[in-house]
Amino acid sequence: MSYLNRRQVFSNCRYKTKNFKNNTMKYPERLHEIGRRDAVKLLTAGSAAGFLGFLGSPLARAESGEKPSYAKGVPPVTIKNVKAIATAPSGSNLVVVKVETSEPGLYGLGCATFTQRAVAVVAAIESYMNDFCVGKDVDNIEDMWQSFYVGSYWRNGPVLNNGLSGLDQALWDIKGKRANMPVYQLLGGKSRFAVPVYAHASGRTIEDVVASTKQFMERGFKYVRIQLGGYGGVGTAAAAPDFRAAGFGIERDNYMDEFAYLSSVPKLFEAVRKSCGERIELLHDIHERNQPVDVINMCRELERYRPFFIEDPLSPENTHWWQHLRESTSVPFAMGELFNNVNEFVQPMVNHYFDFIRVHISQIGGITPAMKIARLGEWFNVRTAWHGPGDVSPVGHAANAHIDLAIWNFGIQEGGYNFSEKEQSVFSGCPTFRDGYIHVNEGPGLGIDINEKEAAKYPIGTRSNWTVRKSDGTIIRP
Ligand code: GCO
Ligand code: MG
């Protein structure tokens, strides 16, 4: 018998409820004062009221299959159309999925950006996803995710996963709009007031990188990634590689001087620490380009400079080196932007081989799987550091930030702080940057929108390949 019903029953009897209000009367003591007939009357009335109460409860309505009040009279919102919008306002090929619904004006956006093979993602969305989704209920995100994920039988590849991410993020966007709240609220609300981010300091010389780091510190960044030249020091090598003289490969193939790179990184950390102090958190991306043994030796030298994390020390193909690497040095590691599926990182997480998970959220299929990864990491003290460079769309950056706000085991976020004017002409509601933090737009859903006419002004390109060679011409995992 509910608290409220009990009060009604007693008010019908001789006793004044005011006593209950100031809680002077203890429930059991008073009972013996009423006669048996009254007691039976009371109990029946109570259970009748209780039952009546139950009849009105959401539970009864649900059990009777009756629609919940918020859906009463509102037919389920279904998917009317799924399309891909490809655009490159800042040069990087971006793909965004737009899910249009049966409710006029209600649509969702999601990031499906695989910049190197964007056309393939667009084809997958237009040829397969639209037909798969039309007519389905927008509310069942997990079911939509699981069914599209296995729908192709062969699965877990970057092209289909990116398409799936676009759909998934768009459905979360729609659910937020229907609930009239930001997605982070649906994910559990804020665990922090805003999202700390790291900046990219780079340059052709160590002095350039020191200067760039200082500039970012002046803008309020507390985390800065330091890179000399491109990844692996590409573009800083003194001498031309032998393969060029031999006419091997093509002109635009990149050259990486492994020795020059391996000896430059400790010098870089030493110089930045000396000029910028002990407090600034310094990150570096090895970008999976070196031999595991060389990485072990280099990381041992970096320990004294207290790196916040060293990223992608190994390629996904070399994960069997993790135990050896972990046991050889104490620097914190971040890994994962190349991971496509959960099987690639469960064991390394369980064995604490790395400290930060770096997945490219659209690469693994969106917000739904990313939340599962974050929750899994919580139990193995692995924090998140979602991938967030220029080849993530502003929609993807917004999705990153909504997750970052909600999860407990957040580590740091990459990017999402410098949207160009062209990008902002295409995407409104981009996250904003203040004093080292990004803030999401507090509007419903992901809080971001796209102007398709503007987007069409920046068509995507098709040439986007990573070709890096050693001096003898051998291809390096980039
Ligand atoms: C990073 C990444 C990127 C990737 C790029 C590939 O840590 O930000 O390594 O720079 O190389 O996203 O297209
Ligand atoms: Mg990286």
Coordinates of C-alpha atoms and ligand atoms in Angstrom, one line a residue:
M1 CA 0.0 0.0 0.0
S2 CA 1.7 3.3 -1.1
Y3 CA 2.4 6.1 1.3
L4 CA -0.1 8.4 -0.4
N5 CA -2.9 5.7 -0.3
R6 CA -2.4 5.0 3.4
R7 CA -2.9 8.7 4.1
Q8 CA -6.2 8.8 2.1
V9 CA -7.5 5.7 3.9
F10 CA -6.8 7.1 7.3
S11 CA -8.2 10.5 6.5
N12 CA -11.5 8.7 5.8
C13 CA -11.4 7.4 9.4
R14 CA -11.8 9.3 12.5
Y15 CA -8.1 10.3 12.7
K16 CA -6.9 13.7 11.6
T17 CA -4.1 13.6 9.1
K18 CA -2.5 16.7 10.6
N19 CA -1.1 14.4 13.2
F20 CA 0.7 12.5 10.5
K21 CA 2.1 15.7 9.0
N22 CA 4.0 16.4 12.2
N23 CA 4.7 12.7 12.6
T24 CA 3.5 12.5 16.2
M25 CA 1.7 9.2 15.8
K26 CA 3.7 6.0 15.2
Y27 CA 1.8 3.8 12.7
P28 CA 1.6 0.3 14.4
E29 CA 0.6 1.7 17.9
R30 CA -2.6 3.3 16.8
L31 CA -3.9 0.3 14.9
H32 CA -5.2 -1.7 17.9
E33 CA -7.5 1.1 18.8
I34 CA -9.9 0.5 15.8
G35 CA -12.4 -2.5 15.8
R36 CA -11.9 -5.8 13.8
R37 CA -14.7 -4.8 11.3
D38 CA -12.9 -1.4 10.8
A39 CA -9.6 -3.2 10.4
V40 CA -11.0 -5.5 7.7
K41 CA -12.7 -2.6 6.0
L42 CA -9.4 -0.7 6.2
L43 CA -7.3 -3.5 4.7
T44 CA -9.8 -4.2 1.9
A45 CA -10.0 -0.5 1.1
G46 CA -6.2 -0.3 1.3
S47 CA -5.6 -3.1 -1.1
A48 CA -8.4 -1.9 -3.3
A49 CA -6.7 1.5 -3.4
G50 CA -3.4 -0.1 -3.9
F51 CA -4.7 -2.1 -6.8
L52 CA -6.3 1.0 -8.2
G53 CA -3.0 2.8 -7.7
F54 CA -1.3 0.0 -9.6
L55 CA -3.8 0.1 -12.3
G56 CA -2.8 3.8 -12.9
S57 CA 1.0 3.0 -12.6
P58 CA 3.4 3.0 -15.6
L59 CA 4.1 -0.6 -14.8
A60 CA 0.5 -1.7 -15.3
R61 CA 0.2 0.4 -18.5
A62 CA 3.5 -1.2 -19.8
E63 CA 2.3 -4.7 -18.9
S64 CA -1.0 -4.1 -20.6
G65 CA 1.0 -3.0 -23.7
E66 CA -0.5 0.4 -23.5
K67 CA 1.8 3.1 -25.0
P68 CA 3.6 5.3 -22.4
S69 CA 2.1 8.8 -22.0
Y70 CA 4.9 10.5 -23.9
A71 CA 4.2 8.3 -26.9
K72 CA 0.5 8.3 -26.5
G73 CA -1.1 9.1 -29.8
V74 CA 2.4 9.7 -31.3
P75 CA 3.2 7.1 -33.8
P76 CA 6.8 5.9 -33.5
V77 CA 9.2 8.2 -35.3
T78 CA 10.6 6.3 -38.2
I79 CA 13.6 6.8 -40.5
K80 CA 12.5 8.4 -43.8
N81 CA 15.9 8.8 -45.5
V82 CA 19.6 8.4 -44.7
K83 CA 22.0 10.3 -46.8
A84 CA 25.7 11.1 -46.8
I85 CA 27.0 14.7 -47.0
A86 CA 30.6 14.9 -48.1
T87 CA 32.5 18.2 -47.8
A88 CA 36.1 19.4 -47.4
P89 CA 35.9 23.0 -46.2
S90 CA 39.4 22.8 -44.7
G91 CA 40.9 20.4 -47.1
S92 CA 40.3 17.2 -45.2
N93 CA 37.6 15.0 -46.7
L94 CA 34.7 14.9 -44.2
V95 CA 31.6 12.7 -44.4
V96 CA 28.5 13.4 -42.3
V97 CA 25.4 11.2 -42.2
K98 CA 22.0 12.9 -42.1
V99 CA 19.1 10.8 -40.9
E100 CA 15.7 12.3 -41.8
T101 CA 12.6 11.2 -40.0
S102 CA 8.9 10.8 -40.3
E103 CA 8.5 13.8 -38.0
P104 CA 8.8 17.0 -40.1
G105 CA 11.9 19.0 -39.2
L106 CA 13.4 16.3 -37.0
Y107 CA 16.7 14.9 -38.3
G108 CA 20.0 13.8 -36.8
L109 CA 23.7 14.2 -37.8
G110 CA 26.6 11.8 -37.3
C111 CA 30.3 11.7 -38.3
A112 CA 31.3 9.0 -40.8
T113 CA 34.7 10.5 -41.6
F114 CA 37.3 8.1 -43.0
T115 CA 39.2 10.8 -44.9
Q116 CA 41.5 8.6 -47.0
R117 CA 38.5 6.6 -48.4
A118 CA 35.6 9.0 -48.1
V119 CA 34.1 8.1 -51.4
A120 CA 33.8 4.4 -50.4
V121 CA 32.0 5.4 -47.2
V122 CA 29.5 7.6 -49.1
A123 CA 28.9 4.6 -51.5
A124 CA 28.2 2.3 -48.6
I125 CA 25.7 4.7 -47.0
E126 CA 23.9 5.5 -50.2
S127 CA 23.9 2.0 -51.6
Y128 CA 23.2 0.0 -48.5
M129 CA 22.4 2.0 -45.4
N130 CA 19.5 4.0 -46.7
D131 CA 17.6 0.9 -47.8
F132 CA 18.5 -0.9 -44.6
C133 CA 17.1 1.9 -42.3
V134 CA 14.0 3.4 -44.0
G135 CA 10.9 2.7 -42.0
K136 CA 12.7 1.7 -38.8
D137 CA 12.1 3.2 -35.4
V138 CA 14.6 5.9 -34.6
D139 CA 14.5 5.1 -30.9
N140 CA 16.1 1.6 -31.0
I141 CA 19.7 2.7 -31.3
E142 CA 21.3 -0.5 -29.9
D143 CA 19.2 -2.7 -32.2
M144 CA 19.9 -0.5 -35.2
W145 CA 23.6 -0.7 -34.3
Q146 CA 23.8 -4.4 -33.9
S147 CA 21.6 -5.2 -36.9
F148 CA 23.6 -3.0 -39.3
Y149 CA 26.9 -4.2 -37.8
V150 CA 26.1 -7.8 -38.7
G151 CA 23.9 -7.1 -41.7
S152 CA 26.8 -7.3 -44.1
Y153 CA 27.9 -10.6 -42.5
W154 CA 31.5 -9.6 -43.1
R155 CA 32.1 -6.8 -40.7
N156 CA 34.5 -4.7 -38.6
G157 CA 36.1 -2.8 -41.4
P158 CA 36.8 0.9 -41.5
V159 CA 34.4 1.7 -44.4
L160 CA 31.2 0.1 -42.9
N161 CA 32.1 1.0 -39.4
N162 CA 32.4 4.7 -40.4
G163 CA 29.0 4.5 -42.1
L164 CA 27.5 2.9 -39.0
S165 CA 29.0 5.6 -36.8
G166 CA 27.3 8.2 -38.9
L167 CA 23.9 6.5 -38.4
D168 CA 24.6 5.8 -34.6
Q169 CA 25.6 9.4 -33.8
A170 CA 22.6 10.7 -35.8
L171 CA 20.2 8.5 -33.8
W172 CA 21.7 9.8 -30.5
D173 CA 21.3 13.4 -31.9
I174 CA 17.6 12.7 -32.7
K175 CA 17.0 11.1 -29.3
G176 CA 18.5 14.2 -27.6
K177 CA 16.3 16.5 -29.7
R178 CA 13.2 14.4 -28.8
A179 CA 14.1 14.5 -25.1
N180 CA 15.0 18.2 -25.5
M181 CA 18.4 17.7 -23.9
P182 CA 22.1 17.5 -24.9
V183 CA 23.4 14.0 -25.6
Y184 CA 25.7 14.2 -22.6
Q185 CA 22.6 14.3 -20.4
L186 CA 21.4 11.0 -22.0
L187 CA 24.8 9.5 -21.3
G188 CA 24.6 10.3 -17.6
G189 CA 25.2 14.0 -17.3
K190 CA 28.4 16.0 -16.6
S191 CA 31.3 14.5 -14.7
R192 CA 33.3 17.7 -15.3
F193 CA 32.4 21.3 -16.2
A194 CA 34.2 21.2 -19.6
V195 CA 36.6 19.1 -21.7
P196 CA 40.4 19.7 -21.4
V197 CA 42.1 19.5 -24.8
Y198 CA 45.6 19.2 -26.1
A199 CA 47.1 21.3 -28.8
H200 CA 49.6 20.3 -31.6
A201 CA 52.9 22.1 -31.4
S202 CA 55.2 21.3 -34.3
G203 CA 57.9 22.9 -36.4
R204 CA 61.0 22.2 -38.6
T205 CA 63.4 22.9 -35.8
I206 CA 63.4 22.3 -32.0
E207 CA 63.4 26.1 -31.5
D208 CA 60.2 26.3 -33.6
V209 CA 58.5 23.7 -31.5
V210 CA 59.5 25.4 -28.2
A211 CA 58.1 28.7 -29.5
S212 CA 54.9 27.0 -30.7
T213 CA 54.5 25.3 -27.3
K214 CA 54.8 28.6 -25.5
Q215 CA 52.2 30.2 -27.7
F216 CA 49.7 27.5 -26.8
M217 CA 50.5 27.8 -23.1
E218 CA 49.7 31.6 -23.4
R219 CA 46.3 30.6 -24.9
G220 CA 45.6 28.5 -21.7
F221 CA 46.5 25.0 -23.0
K222 CA 47.8 22.8 -20.2
Y223 CA 48.5 19.8 -22.5
V224 CA 50.6 20.2 -25.7
R225 CA 51.7 17.5 -28.2
I226 CA 55.2 18.2 -29.5
Q227 CA 56.3 16.9 -32.9
L228 CA 59.5 17.8 -34.9
G229 CA 58.4 18.0 -38.6
G230 CA 55.8 15.5 -39.7
Y231 CA 55.3 12.1 -38.0
G232 CA 58.7 10.3 -37.7
G233 CA 60.4 13.6 -38.5
V234 CA 59.3 13.5 -42.1
G235 CA 60.4 16.6 -43.9
T236 CA 63.3 17.3 -41.5
A237 CA 65.8 14.9 -42.9
A238 CA 69.1 16.5 -43.9
A239 CA 70.0 14.2 -46.8
A240 CA 67.9 12.8 -49.7
P241 CA 67.1 9.1 -49.4
D242 CA 68.8 6.5 -51.6
F243 CA 65.6 5.3 -53.2
R244 CA 65.1 8.7 -54.9
A245 CA 68.5 8.6 -56.5
A246 CA 67.7 5.0 -57.6
G247 CA 64.4 6.2 -59.2
F248 CA 62.4 3.8 -56.9
G249 CA 58.9 4.8 -55.8
I250 CA 57.3 8.1 -56.9
E251 CA 58.1 11.8 -56.3
R252 CA 55.5 12.4 -53.6
D253 CA 56.5 9.3 -51.5
N254 CA 57.7 10.5 -48.1
Y255 CA 61.0 9.6 -46.6
M256 CA 61.7 8.9 -42.9
D257 CA 65.2 8.8 -41.5
E258 CA 64.7 6.5 -38.5
F259 CA 68.0 7.2 -36.8
A260 CA 67.5 11.0 -37.1
Y261 CA 64.0 10.7 -35.7
L262 CA 65.0 8.4 -32.8
S263 CA 67.8 10.6 -31.6
S264 CA 65.8 13.9 -32.1
V265 CA 62.9 13.1 -29.8
P266 CA 64.8 13.0 -26.4
K267 CA 66.5 16.3 -27.5
L268 CA 63.1 17.8 -28.3
F269 CA 61.6 16.9 -24.9
E270 CA 64.8 18.2 -23.1
A271 CA 64.5 21.5 -24.9
V272 CA 60.8 22.0 -24.3
R273 CA 61.0 21.0 -20.6
K274 CA 63.9 23.4 -20.1
S275 CA 62.2 26.3 -21.8
C276 CA 58.5 25.7 -20.8
G277 CA 58.9 24.2 -17.3
E278 CA 57.9 21.1 -15.4
R279 CA 54.1 21.8 -15.2
I280 CA 53.1 21.7 -18.9
E281 CA 51.9 18.2 -19.9
L282 CA 53.8 17.0 -22.9
L283 CA 52.6 14.4 -25.4
H284 CA 54.2 12.8 -28.4
D285 CA 53.0 10.6 -31.3
I286 CA 55.4 7.9 -32.5
H287 CA 52.7 7.0 -35.0
E288 CA 53.7 3.3 -35.1
R289 CA 56.7 4.0 -37.4
N290 CA 59.6 2.4 -35.5
Q291 CA 61.0 -1.0 -34.7
P292 CA 59.7 -2.1 -31.2
V293 CA 63.2 -2.4 -29.8
D294 CA 64.1 1.1 -30.9
V295 CA 60.9 2.3 -29.3
I296 CA 61.8 0.7 -26.0
N297 CA 65.2 2.3 -25.9
M298 CA 63.8 5.7 -26.9
C299 CA 61.0 5.6 -24.3
R300 CA 63.6 4.7 -21.6
E301 CA 65.4 8.0 -22.4
L302 CA 62.1 9.9 -22.3
E303 CA 61.1 8.8 -18.8
R304 CA 63.1 11.7 -17.1
Y305 CA 61.0 14.2 -19.1
R306 CA 57.7 12.9 -17.6
P307 CA 55.7 12.6 -20.8
F308 CA 51.9 12.7 -20.3
F309 CA 51.7 9.9 -22.9
I310 CA 53.6 8.5 -25.8
E311 CA 51.2 7.5 -28.5
D312 CA 51.1 4.6 -30.9
P313 CA 54.5 3.1 -29.9
L314 CA 53.5 0.0 -31.8
S315 CA 51.5 -0.7 -34.9
P316 CA 48.3 -2.8 -34.5
E317 CA 50.3 -5.5 -36.3
N318 CA 52.8 -5.5 -33.5
T319 CA 50.5 -5.8 -30.5
H320 CA 52.4 -9.0 -29.5
W321 CA 55.3 -6.7 -28.4
W322 CA 53.1 -5.0 -25.8
Q323 CA 54.1 -7.1 -22.7
H324 CA 57.8 -6.6 -23.5
L325 CA 57.3 -2.9 -24.0
R326 CA 55.2 -2.4 -20.9
E327 CA 57.7 -4.2 -18.8
S328 CA 60.7 -2.2 -20.2
T329 CA 59.7 1.3 -19.4
S330 CA 57.4 3.4 -17.2
V331 CA 56.3 6.0 -19.7
P332 CA 52.4 6.2 -20.1
F333 CA 51.2 4.9 -23.4
A334 CA 48.2 5.8 -25.6
M335 CA 47.0 3.5 -28.3
G336 CA 44.2 2.9 -30.6
E337 CA 43.3 5.4 -33.4
L338 CA 43.9 2.5 -35.9
F339 CA 41.7 0.0 -34.0
N340 CA 38.6 -1.1 -35.8
N341 CA 37.1 -3.3 -33.3
V342 CA 36.8 -4.3 -29.7
N343 CA 38.8 -7.5 -30.1
E344 CA 41.9 -5.5 -30.8
F345 CA 42.1 -3.8 -27.4
V346 CA 40.3 -5.9 -24.8
Q347 CA 43.4 -8.0 -23.9
P348 CA 45.9 -5.0 -23.9
M349 CA 43.4 -3.1 -21.6
V350 CA 42.9 -6.1 -19.3
N351 CA 46.8 -6.4 -19.1
H352 CA 47.3 -2.7 -18.5
Y353 CA 49.6 -2.5 -21.5
F354 CA 48.5 1.1 -22.3
D355 CA 47.0 3.9 -20.2
F356 CA 44.9 5.8 -22.7
I357 CA 42.5 4.5 -25.3
R358 CA 42.7 6.6 -28.5
V359 CA 40.1 5.3 -30.8
H360 CA 38.8 7.3 -33.8
I361 CA 35.1 7.1 -32.7
S362 CA 33.7 6.8 -36.2
Q363 CA 36.2 4.0 -37.0
I364 CA 34.6 1.7 -34.4
G365 CA 31.0 2.7 -35.1
G366 CA 30.1 5.7 -33.1
I367 CA 28.9 6.7 -29.6
T368 CA 27.3 3.4 -28.7
P369 CA 30.6 1.3 -28.9
A370 CA 32.7 4.3 -27.6
M371 CA 30.6 4.3 -24.4
K372 CA 31.2 0.6 -24.0
I373 CA 35.0 1.1 -24.5
A374 CA 35.0 3.9 -21.9
R375 CA 33.1 1.8 -19.4
L376 CA 35.4 -1.2 -20.0
G377 CA 38.4 1.0 -19.5
E378 CA 37.1 2.2 -16.2
W379 CA 37.7 -1.3 -14.7
F380 CA 41.3 -1.4 -15.9
N381 CA 42.2 2.2 -15.1
V382 CA 42.5 3.0 -18.8
R383 CA 41.4 6.6 -19.5
T384 CA 40.1 8.0 -22.8
A385 CA 41.9 10.2 -25.2
W386 CA 39.7 10.1 -28.3
H387 CA 41.3 10.7 -31.6
G388 CA 40.4 14.3 -32.7
P389 CA 42.6 15.7 -35.5
G390 CA 41.5 17.7 -38.6
D391 CA 40.0 14.6 -40.3
V392 CA 37.2 14.3 -37.8
S393 CA 34.2 16.4 -38.7
P394 CA 32.8 19.1 -36.3
V395 CA 29.9 16.7 -35.7
G396 CA 32.5 14.0 -34.6
H397 CA 34.2 16.6 -32.4
A398 CA 30.9 17.4 -30.8
A399 CA 30.2 13.7 -30.2
N400 CA 33.7 13.2 -28.7
A401 CA 33.0 16.1 -26.3
H402 CA 29.6 14.9 -25.2
I403 CA 31.1 11.5 -24.3
D404 CA 34.1 13.3 -22.6
L405 CA 31.7 15.3 -20.4
A406 CA 29.8 12.2 -19.2
I407 CA 32.3 9.4 -18.6
W408 CA 34.3 9.2 -15.3
N409 CA 37.6 7.8 -16.8
F410 CA 38.2 10.7 -19.1
G411 CA 41.9 11.4 -19.7
I412 CA 42.3 14.1 -22.3
Q413 CA 40.8 15.1 -25.7
E414 CA 42.6 15.9 -28.9
G415 CA 41.5 18.9 -31.0
G416 CA 38.1 20.3 -31.5
Y417 CA 39.3 23.8 -30.6
N418 CA 40.2 25.4 -34.0
F419 CA 37.4 25.3 -36.5
S420 CA 38.1 27.4 -39.6
E421 CA 35.7 30.1 -40.8
K422 CA 34.8 27.9 -43.8
E423 CA 34.1 25.0 -41.5
Q424 CA 31.9 27.2 -39.3
S425 CA 30.1 28.4 -42.4
V426 CA 29.2 24.7 -43.1
F427 CA 28.7 23.6 -39.5
S428 CA 26.9 25.8 -36.9
G429 CA 27.0 25.0 -33.2
C430 CA 30.7 23.8 -33.2
P431 CA 32.2 23.3 -29.8
T432 CA 33.9 26.4 -28.5
F433 CA 37.4 26.8 -26.9
R434 CA 38.2 28.8 -23.7
D435 CA 41.4 28.6 -21.6
G436 CA 42.4 25.1 -22.4
Y437 CA 38.9 23.6 -22.5
I438 CA 36.2 23.0 -25.1
H439 CA 32.6 23.5 -24.3
V440 CA 29.8 21.9 -26.2
N441 CA 26.8 23.9 -27.5
E442 CA 24.2 23.2 -24.8
G443 CA 21.4 22.8 -27.4
P444 CA 19.3 19.5 -27.7
G445 CA 21.1 16.5 -29.2
L446 CA 24.7 17.0 -30.3
G447 CA 23.9 20.7 -30.6
I448 CA 25.5 21.0 -34.1
D449 CA 23.9 21.6 -37.5
I450 CA 25.0 21.5 -41.2
N451 CA 24.3 23.9 -44.1
E452 CA 24.1 21.6 -47.1
K453 CA 24.4 24.4 -49.6
E454 CA 27.6 25.6 -48.0
A455 CA 28.9 22.1 -47.7
A456 CA 28.4 21.6 -51.5
K457 CA 30.9 24.5 -52.1
Y458 CA 33.8 22.3 -50.9
P459 CA 33.8 19.0 -52.8
I460 CA 35.9 16.2 -51.4
G461 CA 39.0 14.8 -53.3
T462 CA 40.1 11.3 -53.9
R463 CA 43.8 11.3 -53.5
S464 CA 44.7 10.7 -49.8
N465 CA 47.4 8.1 -49.3
W466 CA 50.0 7.5 -46.7
T467 CA 53.3 6.4 -48.4
V468 CA 56.4 6.6 -46.2
R469 CA 59.7 4.9 -47.2
K470 CA 63.0 4.2 -45.5
S471 CA 66.2 5.2 -47.4
D472 CA 66.3 1.9 -49.3
G473 CA 62.7 2.4 -50.4
T474 CA 61.1 0.0 -47.9
I475 CA 57.5 1.0 -47.1
I476 CA 57.0 1.9 -43.4
R477 CA 53.7 1.5 -41.6
P478 CA 52.8 5.2 -41.5
Ligands
GCO1 C1 46.7 12.0 -34.5 C2 46.7 11.1 -35.7 C3 46.4 11.8 -36.9 C4 46.3 10.8 -38.1 C5 45.4 11.2 -39.1 C6 45.2 10.2 -40.2 O1 47.2 11.5 -33.4 O2 46.1 13.0 -34.5 O3 47.9 10.3 -35.6 O4 47.1 12.8 -37.2 O5 47.6 10.6 -38.6 O6 44.1 11.4 -38.6 O7 44.4 10.6 -41.2
MG2 MG 48.0 9.6 -33.6

